[in-house]
mmCIF file of C-alpha atoms in Angstrom:
data_model
loop_
_atom_site.group_PDB
_atom_site.id
_atom_site.type_symbol
_atom_site.label_atom_id
_atom_site.label_comp_id
_atom_site.label_asym_id
_atom_site.label_seq_id
_atom_site.Cartn_x
_atom_site.Cartn_y
_atom_site.Cartn_z
ATOM 1 C CA MET A 1 51.206 89.199 101.262
ATOM 2 C CA PRO A 2 49.542 92.229 99.621
ATOM 3 C CA THR A 3 45.803 92.805 99.823
ATOM 4 C CA VAL A 4 43.631 92.796 96.689
ATOM 5 C CA ASN A 5 43.308 96.577 96.968
ATOM 6 C CA GLN A 6 47.097 97.015 97.112
ATOM 7 C CA LEU A 7 47.471 94.824 94.001
ATOM 8 C CA VAL A 8 44.829 96.895 92.179
ATOM 9 C CA ARG A 9 46.693 100.090 93.086
ATOM 10 C CA LYS A 10 50.302 99.031 92.523
ATOM 11 C CA GLY A 11 50.300 95.681 90.708
ATOM 12 C CA ARG A 12 53.164 93.213 90.682
ATOM 13 C CA LYS A 13 56.598 94.202 89.384
ATOM 14 C CA SER A 14 58.549 91.546 87.502
ATOM 15 C CA PRO A 15 62.212 91.413 88.561
ATOM 16 C CA LYS A 16 64.710 92.982 86.140
ATOM 17 C CA ALA A 17 66.914 90.447 84.332
ATOM 18 C CA LYS A 18 70.620 90.761 85.217
ATOM 19 C CA VAL A 19 72.915 91.689 82.314
ATOM 20 C CA LYS A 20 75.737 89.173 81.863
ATOM 21 C CA THR A 21 78.051 91.551 79.973
ATOM 22 C CA PRO A 22 77.745 94.961 81.674
ATOM 23 C CA ALA A 23 80.963 96.354 80.183
ATOM 24 C CA LEU A 24 79.633 96.022 76.615
ATOM 25 C CA ARG A 25 76.669 98.299 77.472
ATOM 26 C CA GLY A 26 74.428 96.494 74.983
ATOM 27 C CA ALA A 27 76.945 96.623 72.122
ATOM 28 C CA PRO A 28 77.973 93.385 70.343
ATOM 29 C CA GLN A 29 81.704 94.193 70.671
ATOM 30 C CA LYS A 30 83.873 96.847 72.263
ATOM 31 C CA ARG A 31 87.400 98.063 71.593
ATOM 32 C CA GLY A 32 90.055 98.337 74.271
ATOM 33 C CA VAL A 33 93.740 98.396 75.112
ATOM 34 C CA CYS A 34 95.512 95.534 76.887
ATOM 35 C CA THR A 35 96.921 96.718 80.201
ATOM 36 C CA ARG A 36 98.274 93.326 81.222
ATOM 37 C CA VAL A 37 98.650 89.988 79.413
ATOM 38 C CA TYR A 38 99.177 86.974 81.656
ATOM 39 C CA THR A 39 98.437 83.306 82.249
ATOM 40 C CA THR A 40 96.338 81.905 85.055
ATOM 41 C CA THR A 41 95.243 78.491 86.253
ATOM 42 C CA PRO A 42 91.619 77.318 86.105
ATOM 43 C CA LYS A 43 89.338 76.329 88.997
ATOM 44 C CA LYS A 44 89.474 72.834 90.514
ATOM 45 C CA PRO A 45 89.026 69.735 88.563
ATOM 46 C CA ASN A 46 90.846 71.403 85.619
ATOM 47 C CA SER A 47 94.519 72.159 85.210
ATOM 48 C CA ALA A 48 96.164 74.284 82.511
ATOM 49 C CA LEU A 49 97.712 77.684 81.829
ATOM 50 C CA ARG A 50 94.945 79.858 80.413
ATOM 51 C CA LYS A 51 95.900 83.028 78.545
ATOM 52 C CA VAL A 52 94.066 86.108 79.796
ATOM 53 C CA ALA A 53 94.373 89.848 79.162
ATOM 54 C CA ARG A 54 93.255 92.736 81.306
ATOM 55 C CA VAL A 55 91.625 95.197 78.907
ATOM 56 C CA LYS A 56 90.766 98.872 79.423
ATOM 57 C CA LEU A 57 87.760 99.616 77.218
ATOM 58 C CA THR A 58 86.836 102.813 75.406
ATOM 59 C CA ASN A 59 84.130 103.389 78.047
ATOM 60 C CA GLN A 60 86.902 103.441 80.730
ATOM 61 C CA MET A 61 85.891 100.076 82.250
ATOM 62 C CA GLU A 62 88.601 97.508 82.885
ATOM 63 C CA VAL A 63 87.743 93.830 82.401
ATOM 64 C CA GLY A 64 89.425 90.445 82.104
ATOM 65 C CA ALA A 65 89.205 88.885 78.617
ATOM 66 C CA TYR A 66 90.163 85.384 77.506
ATOM 67 C CA ILE A 67 92.523 84.913 74.558
ATOM 68 C CA PRO A 68 91.187 81.880 72.634
ATOM 69 C CA GLY A 69 93.200 79.557 70.401
ATOM 70 C CA GLU A 70 96.779 78.335 70.395
ATOM 71 C CA GLY A 71 99.434 81.043 70.621
ATOM 72 C CA HIS A 72 98.914 84.806 70.417
ATOM 73 C CA ASN A 73 100.843 87.992 69.653
ATOM 74 C CA LEU A 74 99.245 90.232 72.298
ATOM 75 C CA GLN A 75 101.205 92.338 74.741
ATOM 76 C CA GLU A 76 100.714 95.487 76.766
ATOM 77 C CA HIS A 77 99.272 98.387 74.697
ATOM 78 C CA SER A 78 97.832 96.035 72.049
ATOM 79 C CA ILE A 79 94.465 97.266 70.709
ATOM 80 C CA VAL A 80 91.873 94.473 70.845
ATOM 81 C CA LEU A 81 88.180 93.884 70.215
ATOM 82 C CA ILE A 82 86.237 92.053 72.927
ATOM 83 C CA ARG A 83 82.952 90.190 72.724
ATOM 84 C CA GLY A 84 80.788 88.565 75.362
ATOM 85 C CA GLY A 85 81.263 84.955 76.427
ATOM 86 C CA ARG A 86 82.462 83.840 79.802
ATOM 87 C CA VAL A 87 85.046 81.176 80.616
ATOM 88 C CA LYS A 88 83.460 78.819 83.104
ATOM 89 C CA ASP A 89 86.648 77.716 84.860
ATOM 90 C CA LEU A 90 88.183 81.201 85.199
ATOM 91 C CA PRO A 91 86.379 83.279 87.848
ATOM 92 C CA GLY A 92 85.753 86.865 86.771
ATOM 93 C CA VAL A 93 86.483 86.346 83.067
ATOM 94 C CA ARG A 94 83.260 87.246 81.226
ATOM 95 C CA TYR A 95 84.616 88.317 77.851
ATOM 96 C CA HIS A 96 86.547 86.890 74.887
ATOM 97 C CA ILE A 97 89.020 88.642 72.625
ATOM 98 C CA VAL A 98 88.093 88.511 68.924
ATOM 99 C CA ARG A 99 90.997 86.941 67.015
ATOM 100 C CA GLY A 100 92.013 88.277 63.593
ATOM 101 C CA THR A 101 90.901 91.881 64.222
ATOM 102 C CA LEU A 102 92.896 94.999 65.157
ATOM 103 C CA ASP A 103 96.182 93.922 66.842
ATOM 104 C CA ALA A 104 95.090 90.338 67.630
ATOM 105 C CA SER A 105 96.371 88.032 64.892
ATOM 106 C CA GLY A 106 94.482 84.934 63.804
ATOM 107 C CA VAL A 107 95.558 81.450 64.857
ATOM 108 C CA THR A 108 98.190 80.130 62.447
ATOM 109 C CA GLY A 109 97.754 76.690 60.909
ATOM 110 C CA ARG A 110 94.100 76.440 61.896
ATOM 111 C CA LYS A 111 92.012 74.182 59.600
ATOM 112 C CA GLN A 112 88.662 73.833 61.364
ATOM 113 C CA SER A 113 86.281 76.488 62.782
ATOM 114 C CA ARG A 114 88.530 79.117 61.228
ATOM 115 C CA SER A 115 85.989 81.951 61.403
ATOM 116 C CA LYS A 116 86.033 81.837 65.207
ATOM 117 C CA TYR A 117 89.796 82.236 65.288
ATOM 118 C CA GLY A 118 90.373 84.783 62.499
ATOM 119 C CA THR A 119 92.181 82.459 60.101
ATOM 120 C CA LYS A 120 91.833 82.912 56.327
ATOM 121 C CA SER A 121 91.438 79.902 54.012
ATOM 122 C CA LYS A 122 94.246 78.953 51.656
#
């Protein structure tokens, strides 16, 4: 424990908060190119085939990004926009792909929460 004199001289330093989306570097979204598009299975109690893409960003970082919604048109060399938002049952996936922008098409036939999936109204 520090002495009163040490506290007067140096004071207490509050710990720095850890950034949850380091690849975005403070930006709301970042652009990147898909290097690999694949499916993976979630952690234990859940079971499914989750669609994930490995994305190389414009700042040269490579991250895993989740492809939300039913069906997608992404493949290798597709240009995508990623945003923050982790997927709890996929370890290491801290980003989401924004649907309906650049090469990622919106979800077809979507009626509810369309803005999240890049679907225009009729």
